[in-house]
Structure formats: structure tokens, C-alpha cells
PDB file of C-alpha atoms in Angstrom:
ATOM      1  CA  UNK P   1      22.502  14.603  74.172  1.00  0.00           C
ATOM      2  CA  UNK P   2      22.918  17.980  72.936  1.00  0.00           C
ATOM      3  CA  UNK P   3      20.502  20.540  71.855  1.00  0.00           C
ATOM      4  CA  UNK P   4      21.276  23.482  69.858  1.00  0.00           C
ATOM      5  CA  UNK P   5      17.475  25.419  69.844  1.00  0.00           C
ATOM      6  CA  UNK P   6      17.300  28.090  67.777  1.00  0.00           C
ATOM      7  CA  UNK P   7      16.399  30.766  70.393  1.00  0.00           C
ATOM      8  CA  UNK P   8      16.098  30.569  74.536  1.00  0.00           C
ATOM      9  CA  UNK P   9      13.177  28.857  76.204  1.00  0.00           C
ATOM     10  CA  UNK P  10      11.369  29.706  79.257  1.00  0.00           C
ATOM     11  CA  UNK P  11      10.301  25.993  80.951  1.00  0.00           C
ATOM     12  CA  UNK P  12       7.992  25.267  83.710  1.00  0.00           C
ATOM     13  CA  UNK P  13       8.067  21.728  84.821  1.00  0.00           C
ATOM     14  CA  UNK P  14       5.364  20.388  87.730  1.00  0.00           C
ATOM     15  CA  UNK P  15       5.933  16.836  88.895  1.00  0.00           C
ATOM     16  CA  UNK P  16       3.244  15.150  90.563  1.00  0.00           C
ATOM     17  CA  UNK P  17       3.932  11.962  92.560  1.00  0.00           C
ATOM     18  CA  UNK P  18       1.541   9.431  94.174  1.00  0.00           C
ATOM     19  CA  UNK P  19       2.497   6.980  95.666  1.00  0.00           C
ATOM     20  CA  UNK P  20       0.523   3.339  94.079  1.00  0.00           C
ATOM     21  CA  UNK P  21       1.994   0.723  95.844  1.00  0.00           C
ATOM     22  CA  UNK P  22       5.225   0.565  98.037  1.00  0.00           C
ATOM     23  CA  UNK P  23       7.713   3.740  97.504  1.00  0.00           C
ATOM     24  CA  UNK P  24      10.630   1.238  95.860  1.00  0.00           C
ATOM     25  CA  UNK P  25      14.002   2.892  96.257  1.00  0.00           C
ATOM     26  CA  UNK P  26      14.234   3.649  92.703  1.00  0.00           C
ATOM     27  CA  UNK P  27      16.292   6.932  91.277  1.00  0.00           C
ATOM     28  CA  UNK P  28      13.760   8.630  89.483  1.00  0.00           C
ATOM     29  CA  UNK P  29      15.680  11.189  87.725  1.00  0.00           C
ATOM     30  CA  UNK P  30      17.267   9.604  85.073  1.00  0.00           C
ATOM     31  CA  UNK P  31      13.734   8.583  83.683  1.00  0.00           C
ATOM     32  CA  UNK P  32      12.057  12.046  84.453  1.00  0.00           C
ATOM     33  CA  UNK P  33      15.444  13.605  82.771  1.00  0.00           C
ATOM     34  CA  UNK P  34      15.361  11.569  79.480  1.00  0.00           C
ATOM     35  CA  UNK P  35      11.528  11.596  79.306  1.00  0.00           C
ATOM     36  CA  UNK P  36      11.953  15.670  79.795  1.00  0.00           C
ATOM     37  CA  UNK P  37      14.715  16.107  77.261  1.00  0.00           C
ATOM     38  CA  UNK P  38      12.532  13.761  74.956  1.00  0.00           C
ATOM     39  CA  UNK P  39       9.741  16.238  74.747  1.00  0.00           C
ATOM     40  CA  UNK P  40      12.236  18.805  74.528  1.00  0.00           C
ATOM     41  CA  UNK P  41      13.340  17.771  71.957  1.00  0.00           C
ATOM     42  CA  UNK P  42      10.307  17.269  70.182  1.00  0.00           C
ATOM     43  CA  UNK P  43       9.077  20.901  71.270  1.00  0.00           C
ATOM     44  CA  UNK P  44      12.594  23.010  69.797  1.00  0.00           C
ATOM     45  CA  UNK P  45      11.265  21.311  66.090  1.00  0.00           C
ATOM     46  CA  UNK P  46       8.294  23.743  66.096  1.00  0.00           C
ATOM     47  CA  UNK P  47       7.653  26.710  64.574  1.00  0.00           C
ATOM     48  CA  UNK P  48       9.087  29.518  66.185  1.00  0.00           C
ATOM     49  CA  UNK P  49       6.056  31.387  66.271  1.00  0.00           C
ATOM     50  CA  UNK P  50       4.438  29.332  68.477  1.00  0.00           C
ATOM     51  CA  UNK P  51       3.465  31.381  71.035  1.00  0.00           C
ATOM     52  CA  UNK P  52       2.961  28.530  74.108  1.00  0.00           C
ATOM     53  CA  UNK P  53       3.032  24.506  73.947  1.00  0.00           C
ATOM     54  CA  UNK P  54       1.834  22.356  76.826  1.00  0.00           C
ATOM     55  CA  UNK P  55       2.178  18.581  76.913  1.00  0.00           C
ATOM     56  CA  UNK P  56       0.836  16.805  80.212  1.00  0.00           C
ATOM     57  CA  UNK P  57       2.237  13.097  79.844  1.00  0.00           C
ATOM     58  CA  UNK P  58       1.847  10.480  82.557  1.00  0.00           C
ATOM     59  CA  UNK P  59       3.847   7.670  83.167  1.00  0.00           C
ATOM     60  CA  UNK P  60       4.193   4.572  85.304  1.00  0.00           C
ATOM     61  CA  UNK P  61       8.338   4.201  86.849  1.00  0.00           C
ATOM     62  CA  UNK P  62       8.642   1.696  90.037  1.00  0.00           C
ATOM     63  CA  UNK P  63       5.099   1.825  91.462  1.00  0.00           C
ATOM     64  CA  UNK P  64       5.111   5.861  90.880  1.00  0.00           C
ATOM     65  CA  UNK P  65       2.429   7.352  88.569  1.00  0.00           C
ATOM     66  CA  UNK P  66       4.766  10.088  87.469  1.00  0.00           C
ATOM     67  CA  UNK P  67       2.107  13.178  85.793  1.00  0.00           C
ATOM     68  CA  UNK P  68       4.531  15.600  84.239  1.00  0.00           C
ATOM     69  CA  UNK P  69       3.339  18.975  82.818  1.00  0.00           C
ATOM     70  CA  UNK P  70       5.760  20.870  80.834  1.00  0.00           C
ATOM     71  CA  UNK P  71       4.951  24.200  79.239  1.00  0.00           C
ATOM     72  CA  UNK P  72       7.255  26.118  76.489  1.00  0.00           C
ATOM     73  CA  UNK P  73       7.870  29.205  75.085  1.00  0.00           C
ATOM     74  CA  UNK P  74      10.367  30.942  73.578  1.00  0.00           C
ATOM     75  CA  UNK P  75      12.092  33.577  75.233  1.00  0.00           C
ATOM     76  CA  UNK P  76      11.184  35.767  72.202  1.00  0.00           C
ATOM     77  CA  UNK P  77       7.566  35.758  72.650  1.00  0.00           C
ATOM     78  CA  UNK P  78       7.559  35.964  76.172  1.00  0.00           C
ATOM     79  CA  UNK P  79       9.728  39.578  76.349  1.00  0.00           C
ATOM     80  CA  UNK P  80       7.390  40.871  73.407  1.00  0.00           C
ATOM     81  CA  UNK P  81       4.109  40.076  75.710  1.00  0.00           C
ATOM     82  CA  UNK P  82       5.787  41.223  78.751  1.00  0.00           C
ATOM     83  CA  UNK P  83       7.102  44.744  76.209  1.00  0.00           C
ATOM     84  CA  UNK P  84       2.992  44.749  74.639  1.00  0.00           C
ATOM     85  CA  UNK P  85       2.028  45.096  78.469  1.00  0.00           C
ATOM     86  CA  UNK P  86       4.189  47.948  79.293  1.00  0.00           C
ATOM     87  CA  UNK P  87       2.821  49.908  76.361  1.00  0.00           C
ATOM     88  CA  UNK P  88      -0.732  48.990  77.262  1.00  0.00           C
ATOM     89  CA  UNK P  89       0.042  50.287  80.506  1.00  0.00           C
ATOM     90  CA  UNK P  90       1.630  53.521  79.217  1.00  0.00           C
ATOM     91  CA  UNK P  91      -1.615  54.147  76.915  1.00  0.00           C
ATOM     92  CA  UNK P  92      -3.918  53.329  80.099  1.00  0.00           C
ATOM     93  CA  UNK P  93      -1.711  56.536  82.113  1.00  0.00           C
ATOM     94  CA  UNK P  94      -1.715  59.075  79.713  1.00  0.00           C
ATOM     95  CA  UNK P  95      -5.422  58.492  79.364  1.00  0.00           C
ATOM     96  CA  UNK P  96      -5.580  58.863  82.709  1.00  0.00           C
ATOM     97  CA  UNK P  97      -3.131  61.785  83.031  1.00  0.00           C
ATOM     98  CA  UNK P  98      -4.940  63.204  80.110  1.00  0.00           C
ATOM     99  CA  UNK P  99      -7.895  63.144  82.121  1.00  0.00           C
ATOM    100  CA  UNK P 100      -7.195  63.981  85.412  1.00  0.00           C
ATOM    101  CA  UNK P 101      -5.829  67.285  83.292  1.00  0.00           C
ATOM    102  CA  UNK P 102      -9.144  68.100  81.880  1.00  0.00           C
ATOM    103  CA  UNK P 103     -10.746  67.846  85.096  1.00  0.00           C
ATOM    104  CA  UNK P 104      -8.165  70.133  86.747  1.00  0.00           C
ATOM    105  CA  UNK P 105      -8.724  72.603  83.885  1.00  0.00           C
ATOM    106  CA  UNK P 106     -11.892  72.114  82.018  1.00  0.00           C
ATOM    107  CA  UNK P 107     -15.723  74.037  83.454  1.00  0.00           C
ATOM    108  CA  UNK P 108     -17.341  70.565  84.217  1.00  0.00           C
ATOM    109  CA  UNK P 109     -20.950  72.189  83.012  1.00  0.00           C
ATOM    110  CA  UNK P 110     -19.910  73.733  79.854  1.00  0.00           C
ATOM    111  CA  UNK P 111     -16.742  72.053  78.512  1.00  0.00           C
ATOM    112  CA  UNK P 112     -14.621  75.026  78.560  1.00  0.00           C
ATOM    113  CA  UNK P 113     -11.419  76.710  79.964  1.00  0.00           C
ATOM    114  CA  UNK P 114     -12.242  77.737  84.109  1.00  0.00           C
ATOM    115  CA  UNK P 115     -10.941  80.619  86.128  1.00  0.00           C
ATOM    116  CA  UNK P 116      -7.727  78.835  87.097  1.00  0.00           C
ATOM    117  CA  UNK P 117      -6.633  77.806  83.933  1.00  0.00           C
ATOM    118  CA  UNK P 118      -7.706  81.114  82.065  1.00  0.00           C
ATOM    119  CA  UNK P 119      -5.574  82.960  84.780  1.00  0.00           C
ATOM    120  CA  UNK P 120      -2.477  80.249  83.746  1.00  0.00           C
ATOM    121  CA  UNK P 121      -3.164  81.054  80.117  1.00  0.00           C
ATOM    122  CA  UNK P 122      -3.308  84.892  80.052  1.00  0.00           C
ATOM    123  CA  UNK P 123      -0.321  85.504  82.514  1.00  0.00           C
ATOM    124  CA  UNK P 124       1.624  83.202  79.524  1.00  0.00           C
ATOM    125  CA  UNK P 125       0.130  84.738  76.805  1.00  0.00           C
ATOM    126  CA  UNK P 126       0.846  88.118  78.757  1.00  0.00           C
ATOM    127  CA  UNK P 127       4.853  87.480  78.915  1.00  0.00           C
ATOM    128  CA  UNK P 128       4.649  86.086  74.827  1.00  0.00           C
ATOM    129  CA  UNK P 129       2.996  89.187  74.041  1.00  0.00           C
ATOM    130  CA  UNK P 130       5.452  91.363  75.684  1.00  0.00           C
ATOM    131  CA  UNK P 131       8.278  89.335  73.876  1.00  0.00           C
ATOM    132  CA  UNK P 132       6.771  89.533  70.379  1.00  0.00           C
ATOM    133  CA  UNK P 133       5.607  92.969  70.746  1.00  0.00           C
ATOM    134  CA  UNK P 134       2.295  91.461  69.815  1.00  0.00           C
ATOM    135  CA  UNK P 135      -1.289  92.372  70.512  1.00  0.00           C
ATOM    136  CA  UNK P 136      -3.428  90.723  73.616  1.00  0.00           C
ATOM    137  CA  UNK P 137      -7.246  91.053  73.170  1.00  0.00           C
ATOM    138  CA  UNK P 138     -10.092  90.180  75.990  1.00  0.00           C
ATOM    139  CA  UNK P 139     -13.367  89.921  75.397  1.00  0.00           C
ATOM    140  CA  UNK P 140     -15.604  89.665  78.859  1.00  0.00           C
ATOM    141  CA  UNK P 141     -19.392  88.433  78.198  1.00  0.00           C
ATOM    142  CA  UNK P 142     -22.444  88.581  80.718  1.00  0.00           C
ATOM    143  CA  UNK P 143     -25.485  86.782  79.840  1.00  0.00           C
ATOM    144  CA  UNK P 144     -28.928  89.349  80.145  1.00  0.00           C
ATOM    145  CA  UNK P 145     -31.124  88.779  82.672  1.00  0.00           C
ATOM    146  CA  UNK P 146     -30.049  85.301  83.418  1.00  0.00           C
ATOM    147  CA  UNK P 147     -31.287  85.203  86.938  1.00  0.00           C
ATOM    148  CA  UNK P 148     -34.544  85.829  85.048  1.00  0.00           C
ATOM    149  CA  UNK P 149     -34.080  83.072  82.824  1.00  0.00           C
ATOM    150  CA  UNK P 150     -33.291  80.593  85.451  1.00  0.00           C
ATOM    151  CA  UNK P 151     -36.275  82.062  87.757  1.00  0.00           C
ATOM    152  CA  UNK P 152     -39.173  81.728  84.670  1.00  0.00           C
ATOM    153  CA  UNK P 153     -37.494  78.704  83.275  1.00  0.00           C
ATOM    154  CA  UNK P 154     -35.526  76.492  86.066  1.00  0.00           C
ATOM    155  CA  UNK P 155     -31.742  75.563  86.788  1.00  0.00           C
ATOM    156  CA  UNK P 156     -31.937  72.241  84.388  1.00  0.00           C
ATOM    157  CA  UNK P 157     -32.953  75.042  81.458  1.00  0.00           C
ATOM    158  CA  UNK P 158     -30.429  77.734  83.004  1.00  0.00           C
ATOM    159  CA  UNK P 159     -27.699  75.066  82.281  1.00  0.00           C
ATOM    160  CA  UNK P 160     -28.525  74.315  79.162  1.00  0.00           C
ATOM    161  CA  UNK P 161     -29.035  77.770  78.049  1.00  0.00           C
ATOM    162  CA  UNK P 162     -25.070  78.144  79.436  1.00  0.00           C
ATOM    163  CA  UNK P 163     -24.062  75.460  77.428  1.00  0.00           C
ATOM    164  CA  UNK P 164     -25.453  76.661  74.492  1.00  0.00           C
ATOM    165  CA  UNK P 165     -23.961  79.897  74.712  1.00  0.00           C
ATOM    166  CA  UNK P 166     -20.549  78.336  75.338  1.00  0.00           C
ATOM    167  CA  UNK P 167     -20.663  76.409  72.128  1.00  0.00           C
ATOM    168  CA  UNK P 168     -21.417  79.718  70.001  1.00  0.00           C
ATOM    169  CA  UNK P 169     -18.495  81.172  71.878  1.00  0.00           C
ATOM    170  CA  UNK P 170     -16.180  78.401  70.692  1.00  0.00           C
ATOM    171  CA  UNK P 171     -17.376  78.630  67.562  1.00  0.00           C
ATOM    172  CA  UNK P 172     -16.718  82.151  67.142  1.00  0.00           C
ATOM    173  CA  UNK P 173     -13.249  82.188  68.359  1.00  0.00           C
ATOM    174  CA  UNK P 174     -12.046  79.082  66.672  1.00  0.00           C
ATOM    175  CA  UNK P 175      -8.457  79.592  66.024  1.00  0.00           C
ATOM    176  CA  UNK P 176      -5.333  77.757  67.588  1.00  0.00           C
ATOM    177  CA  UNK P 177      -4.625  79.517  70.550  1.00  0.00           C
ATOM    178  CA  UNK P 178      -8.200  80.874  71.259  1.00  0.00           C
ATOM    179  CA  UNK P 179      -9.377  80.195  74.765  1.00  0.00           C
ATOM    180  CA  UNK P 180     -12.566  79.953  75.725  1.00  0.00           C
ATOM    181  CA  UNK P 181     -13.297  80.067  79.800  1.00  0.00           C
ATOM    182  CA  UNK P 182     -16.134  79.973  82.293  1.00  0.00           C
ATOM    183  CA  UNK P 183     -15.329  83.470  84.191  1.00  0.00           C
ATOM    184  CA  UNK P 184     -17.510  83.155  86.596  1.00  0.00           C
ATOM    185  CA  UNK P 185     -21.437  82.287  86.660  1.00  0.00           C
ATOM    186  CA  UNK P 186     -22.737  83.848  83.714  1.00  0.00           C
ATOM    187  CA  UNK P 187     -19.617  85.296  82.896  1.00  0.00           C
ATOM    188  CA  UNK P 188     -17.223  83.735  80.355  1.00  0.00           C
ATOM    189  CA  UNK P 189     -14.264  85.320  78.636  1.00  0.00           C
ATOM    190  CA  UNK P 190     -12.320  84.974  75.133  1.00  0.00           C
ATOM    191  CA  UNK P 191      -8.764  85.155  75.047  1.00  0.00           C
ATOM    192  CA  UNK P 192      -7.232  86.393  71.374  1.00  0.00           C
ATOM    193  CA  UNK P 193      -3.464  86.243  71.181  1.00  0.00           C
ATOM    194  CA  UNK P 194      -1.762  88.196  68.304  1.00  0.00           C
ATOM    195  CA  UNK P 195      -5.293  90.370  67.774  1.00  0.00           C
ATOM    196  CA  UNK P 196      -5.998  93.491  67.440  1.00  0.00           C
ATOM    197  CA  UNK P 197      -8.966  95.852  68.823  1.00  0.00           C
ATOM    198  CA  UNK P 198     -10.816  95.850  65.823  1.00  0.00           C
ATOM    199  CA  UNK P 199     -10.319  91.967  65.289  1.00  0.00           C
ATOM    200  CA  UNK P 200     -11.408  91.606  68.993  1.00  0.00           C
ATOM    201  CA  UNK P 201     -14.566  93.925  68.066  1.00  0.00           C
ATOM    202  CA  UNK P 202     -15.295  91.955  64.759  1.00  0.00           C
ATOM    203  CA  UNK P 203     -15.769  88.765  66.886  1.00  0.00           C
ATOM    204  CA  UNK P 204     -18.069  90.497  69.543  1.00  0.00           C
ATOM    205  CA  UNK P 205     -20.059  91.433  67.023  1.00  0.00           C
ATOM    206  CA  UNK P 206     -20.485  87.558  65.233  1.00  0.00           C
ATOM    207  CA  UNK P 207     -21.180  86.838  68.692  1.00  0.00           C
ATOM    208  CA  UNK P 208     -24.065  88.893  69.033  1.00  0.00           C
ATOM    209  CA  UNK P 209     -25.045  87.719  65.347  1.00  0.00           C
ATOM    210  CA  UNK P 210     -24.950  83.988  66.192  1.00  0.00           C
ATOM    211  CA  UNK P 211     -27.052  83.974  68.970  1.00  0.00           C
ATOM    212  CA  UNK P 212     -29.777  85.906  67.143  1.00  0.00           C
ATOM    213  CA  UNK P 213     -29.636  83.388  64.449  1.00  0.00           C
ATOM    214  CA  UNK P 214     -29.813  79.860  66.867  1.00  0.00           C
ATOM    215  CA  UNK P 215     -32.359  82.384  68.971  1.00  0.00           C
ATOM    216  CA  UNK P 216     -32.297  80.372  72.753  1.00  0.00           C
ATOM    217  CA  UNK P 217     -36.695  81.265  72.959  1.00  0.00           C
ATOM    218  CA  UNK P 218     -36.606  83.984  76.667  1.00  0.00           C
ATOM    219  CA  UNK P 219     -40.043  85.945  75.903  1.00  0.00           C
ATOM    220  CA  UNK P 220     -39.909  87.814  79.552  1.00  0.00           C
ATOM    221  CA  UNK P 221     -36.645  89.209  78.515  1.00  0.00           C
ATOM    222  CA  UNK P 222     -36.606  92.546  78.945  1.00  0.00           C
ATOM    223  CA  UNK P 223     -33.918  93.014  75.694  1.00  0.00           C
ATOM    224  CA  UNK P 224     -35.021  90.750  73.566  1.00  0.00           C
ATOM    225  CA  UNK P 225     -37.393  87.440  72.875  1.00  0.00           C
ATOM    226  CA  UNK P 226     -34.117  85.196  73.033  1.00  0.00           C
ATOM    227  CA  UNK P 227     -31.242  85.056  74.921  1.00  0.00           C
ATOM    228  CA  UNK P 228     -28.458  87.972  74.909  1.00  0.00           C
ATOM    229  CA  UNK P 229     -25.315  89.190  75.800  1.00  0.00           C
ATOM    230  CA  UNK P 230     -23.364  91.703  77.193  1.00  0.00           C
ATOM    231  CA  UNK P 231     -19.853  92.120  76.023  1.00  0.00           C
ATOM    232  CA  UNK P 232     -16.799  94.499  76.967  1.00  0.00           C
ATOM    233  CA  UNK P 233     -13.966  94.331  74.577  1.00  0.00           C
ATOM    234  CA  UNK P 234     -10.287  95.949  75.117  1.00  0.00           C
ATOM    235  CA  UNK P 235      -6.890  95.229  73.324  1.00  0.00           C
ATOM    236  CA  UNK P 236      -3.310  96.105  74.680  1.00  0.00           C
ATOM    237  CA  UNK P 237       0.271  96.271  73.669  1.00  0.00           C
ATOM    238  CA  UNK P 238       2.110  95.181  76.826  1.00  0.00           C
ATOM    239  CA  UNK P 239       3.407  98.256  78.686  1.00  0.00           C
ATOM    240  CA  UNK P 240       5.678  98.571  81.615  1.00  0.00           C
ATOM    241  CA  UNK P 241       3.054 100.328  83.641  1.00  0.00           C
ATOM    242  CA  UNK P 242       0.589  97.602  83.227  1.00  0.00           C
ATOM    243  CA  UNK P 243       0.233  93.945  83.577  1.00  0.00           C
ATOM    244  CA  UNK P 244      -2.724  91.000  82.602  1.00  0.00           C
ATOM    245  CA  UNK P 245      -4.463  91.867  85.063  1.00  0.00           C
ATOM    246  CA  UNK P 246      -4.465  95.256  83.466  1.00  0.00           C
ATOM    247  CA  UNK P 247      -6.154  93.542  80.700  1.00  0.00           C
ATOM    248  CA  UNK P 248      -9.189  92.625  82.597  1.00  0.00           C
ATOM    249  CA  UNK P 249     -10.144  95.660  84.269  1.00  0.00           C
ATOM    250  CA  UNK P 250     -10.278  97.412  80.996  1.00  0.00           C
ATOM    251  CA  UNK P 251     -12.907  94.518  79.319  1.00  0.00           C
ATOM    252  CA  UNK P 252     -14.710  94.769  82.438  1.00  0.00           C
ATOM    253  CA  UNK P 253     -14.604  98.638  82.122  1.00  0.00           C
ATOM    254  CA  UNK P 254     -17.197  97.980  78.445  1.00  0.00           C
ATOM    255  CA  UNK P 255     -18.805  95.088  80.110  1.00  0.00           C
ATOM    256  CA  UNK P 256     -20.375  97.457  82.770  1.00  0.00           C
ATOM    257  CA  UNK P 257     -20.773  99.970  80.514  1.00  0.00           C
ATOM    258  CA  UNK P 258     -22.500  97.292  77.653  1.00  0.00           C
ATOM    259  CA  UNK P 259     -24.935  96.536  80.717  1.00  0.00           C
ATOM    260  CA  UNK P 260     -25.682 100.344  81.463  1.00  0.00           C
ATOM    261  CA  UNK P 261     -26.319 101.179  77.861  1.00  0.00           C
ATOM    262  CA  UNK P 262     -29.362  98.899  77.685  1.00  0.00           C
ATOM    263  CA  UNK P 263     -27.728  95.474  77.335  1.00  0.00           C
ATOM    264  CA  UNK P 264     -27.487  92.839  74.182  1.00  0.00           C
ATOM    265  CA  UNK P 265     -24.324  95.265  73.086  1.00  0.00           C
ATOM    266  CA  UNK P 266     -20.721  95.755  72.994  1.00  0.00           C
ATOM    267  CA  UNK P 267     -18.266  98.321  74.369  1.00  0.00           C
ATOM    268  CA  UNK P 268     -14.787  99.095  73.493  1.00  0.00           C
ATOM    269  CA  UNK P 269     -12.678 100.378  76.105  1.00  0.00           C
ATOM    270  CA  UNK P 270      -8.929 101.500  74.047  1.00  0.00           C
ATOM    271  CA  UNK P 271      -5.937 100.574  75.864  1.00  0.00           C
ATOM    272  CA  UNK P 272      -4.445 104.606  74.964  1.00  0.00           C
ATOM    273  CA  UNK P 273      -6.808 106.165  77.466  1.00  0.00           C
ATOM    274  CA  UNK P 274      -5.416 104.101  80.359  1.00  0.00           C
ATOM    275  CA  UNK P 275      -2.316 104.195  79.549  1.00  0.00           C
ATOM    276  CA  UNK P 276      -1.783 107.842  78.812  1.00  0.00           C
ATOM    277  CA  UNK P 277      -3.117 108.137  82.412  1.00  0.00           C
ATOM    278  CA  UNK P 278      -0.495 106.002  83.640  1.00  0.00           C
ATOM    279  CA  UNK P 279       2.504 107.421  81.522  1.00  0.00           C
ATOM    280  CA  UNK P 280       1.221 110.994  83.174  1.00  0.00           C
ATOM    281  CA  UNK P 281       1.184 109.380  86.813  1.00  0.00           C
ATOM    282  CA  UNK P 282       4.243 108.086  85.898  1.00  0.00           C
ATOM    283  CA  UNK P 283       5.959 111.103  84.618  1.00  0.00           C
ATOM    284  CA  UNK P 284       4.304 113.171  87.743  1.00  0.00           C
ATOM    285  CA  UNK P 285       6.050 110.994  90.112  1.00  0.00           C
ATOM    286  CA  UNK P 286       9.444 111.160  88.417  1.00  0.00           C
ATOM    287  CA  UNK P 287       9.377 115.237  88.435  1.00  0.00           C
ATOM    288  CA  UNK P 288       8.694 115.247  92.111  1.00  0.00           C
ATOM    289  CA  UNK P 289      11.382 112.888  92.920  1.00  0.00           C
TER     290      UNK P 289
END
């Protein structure tokens, strides 16, 4: 007999002998063949969609109740489940990888950037802007009084109030490439690529704006009867003389000096003043030598 199926078939046969009366000397295998080939036979006439077919036939050969279970597939079907699990298990890692990355960079309390990954981002954004001769803004915020806050109110309300504050930051500075990090404590920071001071200042200022309007209720503030901020806000041209870290000593420069003129304000620190400073150091040292 010859078969000419249509596509390959994957077969799994069980046999299953017991032994009903005396075990007669009788060849078995021609009658297990041509019963096999029967259903076969029978099974290759399907449709070849069929994704599985089991027959479990039993049959009585010298004594010998014969059970035969024969399963199959095509060969199709079976490398397009075994190709539908590889995928699957490709979406499940990069889920996973997606979130093991979010963990490794995200604030866990208020769903933005942290200190290690805003470092990562301005020292990139640092080298860009030094390519592209492009501006690199920073703004550095402080919440007012907070130990206050979480002293009258509690830590449960301290968090919140965090979070709160973190979503009006992200909502300020909502454009691609933004970034948005926990600083440290009550500090958080704003990142602007390709902005200038007076962009930088512009967004300090719908900070302050926001927070008045969605007014976080902090009536033993000493500012105001809601919450505040402090902010310190710089913008620099990359310069040989100076590097990112550059960057944040300047916005912490009108941070403190937000805080020592009464709070709930912004300060601009300009990028010339420190670097005229430097180009004179710099030009100092080169006479001497």
C-alpha cells in the first residue's frame, strides 16, 4: 500500500497488551501494521486543518486484547504551535525586561525618573548638546516646609502630597525628551533639552501657577495656605571649561537663593556669570605659564 498524504504527520502509537488466555505464538505485527495503516489511511482524507485526531480502537488477535491509541497531526500545525509558543514567550520577556527596566530607573513612590537614571540622562543629553551646539536647561525644585507638612499631617499625607506635586511637574514639562526625576527627598529636577533660559523660566513659572490652582490645603505653612515650591533655574551652552555637573551647581545656586528670598519663588542663575569667571581663571593660568 502506498500513501501519498498531502503534508508530513507527526504519529504517536501506544500498544497495550494483556494477556486473556494463553500467549499463542502468533506474529502480531502484520495485524497491528494493516489495522495502523487502515486508520491511516482513513486519517490523511481529513481536512488539513485539523488540528489533532485521536482514535483508540481495540481489538481481539490470538487471545490478545490489542487497545491501540493513535494520535495525528500534521506536521504543519504542530511547527505553527510550537512557532505561537516562542512568540508568547518573547512577549512574556520583554514584559519582563520592560519591567525590570522601570524598576531599575523609575522613583517607586512617585512614578518618575530617580537620581541614577537622571545622572544617565543629563551626562547624554550633556554630550548631544555639545554636538548640536544646543541649549541644556535645569530646573531644581524644593518643596516649602515639607518637614512641616509631614510633622502636622503624617508620612501617608507627606507621600501623597509628593505625588501630587510630581504629576504637576510632568504635566508642565510634557514634551518628548522632558525628564522628570526624584532628586532627592523633596527635591525633584526637570531636564529641558534644546531650551533656552527664558523657556526654562516660562515653565518655573506654570509650575508655580499650577499648584496654586489644584491648591494641596497646608494652613501652618508659613508661605502660603497650600503647598509651595522653591525653584532654581539655569541654562548653558556647553563650554570647554564646564561639564553637567556644571549644570547643577548653577540650578542649585537659585534654588538656595529661591529659599533665602522667602520661598514659593524662582531664581535664575545665567550661565555668562560663571563662565566669564572661568574663561578669566582660564586665561590667568595661561599668562603665568
Amino acid at each position: 500500500m502506498h500513501m501519498k498524504p498531502k503534508q508530513p504527520l507527526v504519529i504517536s502509537l501506544s500498544l497495550t497488551a494483556v494477556a486473556l488466555a494463553a500467549v499463542l505464538a502468533w506474529s502480531l505485527e502484520p495485524a497491528a501494521t494493516s489495522l495502523s495503516l487502515g486508520v491511516i489511511e482513513s486519517l490523511i482524507e481529513l481536512p488539513p486543518g485539523l488540528p489533532r485526531s485521536s482514535l483508540i480502537l481495540l481489538a481481539f488477535i490470538g487471545g490478545i486484547a490489542l487497545t491501540i491509541t493513535l494520535i495525528v497531526r500534521p506536521m504543519r500545525n504542530a511547527y505553527q504551535e510550537r512557532e505561537q509558543q516562542l512568540k508568547n514567550k518573547q512577549k512574556q520577556l520583554e514584559a519582563l525586561n520592560d519591567k525590570l527596566h522601570r524598576q531599575a530607573t523609575s522613583d517607586g513612590l512617585l512614578g518618575i525618573a530617580n537620581r541614577r537614571e537622571f545622572e544617565r540622562v543629563l551626562k547624554l543629553e550633556w554630550r548631544r548638546a555639545a554636538r548640536e551646539r544646543q541649549p541644556l536647561s535645569l530646573l531644581l525644585i524644593d518643596v516649602d516646609n515639607f518637614k512641616v507638612f509631614n510633622d502636622t499631617y503624617g508620612h501617608l499625607e507627606g507621600d501623597e502630597c509628593l505625588r501630587h506635586i510630581a504629576s504637576t511637574l510632568k504635566e508642565a514639562a510634557a514634551r518628548p525628551g522632558d525628564l522628570v526625576a526624584r532628586y532627592g527627598g523633596e527635591e525633584m529636577a526637570i531636564l529641558l533639552p534644546r531650551t533656552e533660559l527664558e523657556g526654562a523660566t516660562h515653565m518655573a513659572q506654570r509650575i508655580h501657577d499650577l499648584l496654586a490652582e489644584r491648591a494641596c490645603a497646608f494652613p501652618a505653612s508659613p508661605v502660603a495656605n497650600h503647598v509651595t515650591v522653591s525653584i532654581g533655574v539655569t541654562s548653558m551652552l556647553p563650554v570647554r571649561h564646564a561639564n553637567a555637573h556644571t549644570l547643577i551647581k548653577q540650578a542649585d545656586e537659585g534654588l538656595y537663593a529661591a529659599k533665602a528670598n522667602g520661598r514659593n519663588r524662582t531664581e535664575v542663575v545665567s550661565r555668562i556669570r560663571l563662565i566669564a569667571s572661568m574663561d578669566d581663571a582660564h586665561r590667568k593660568l595661561s599668562h603665568r605659564a
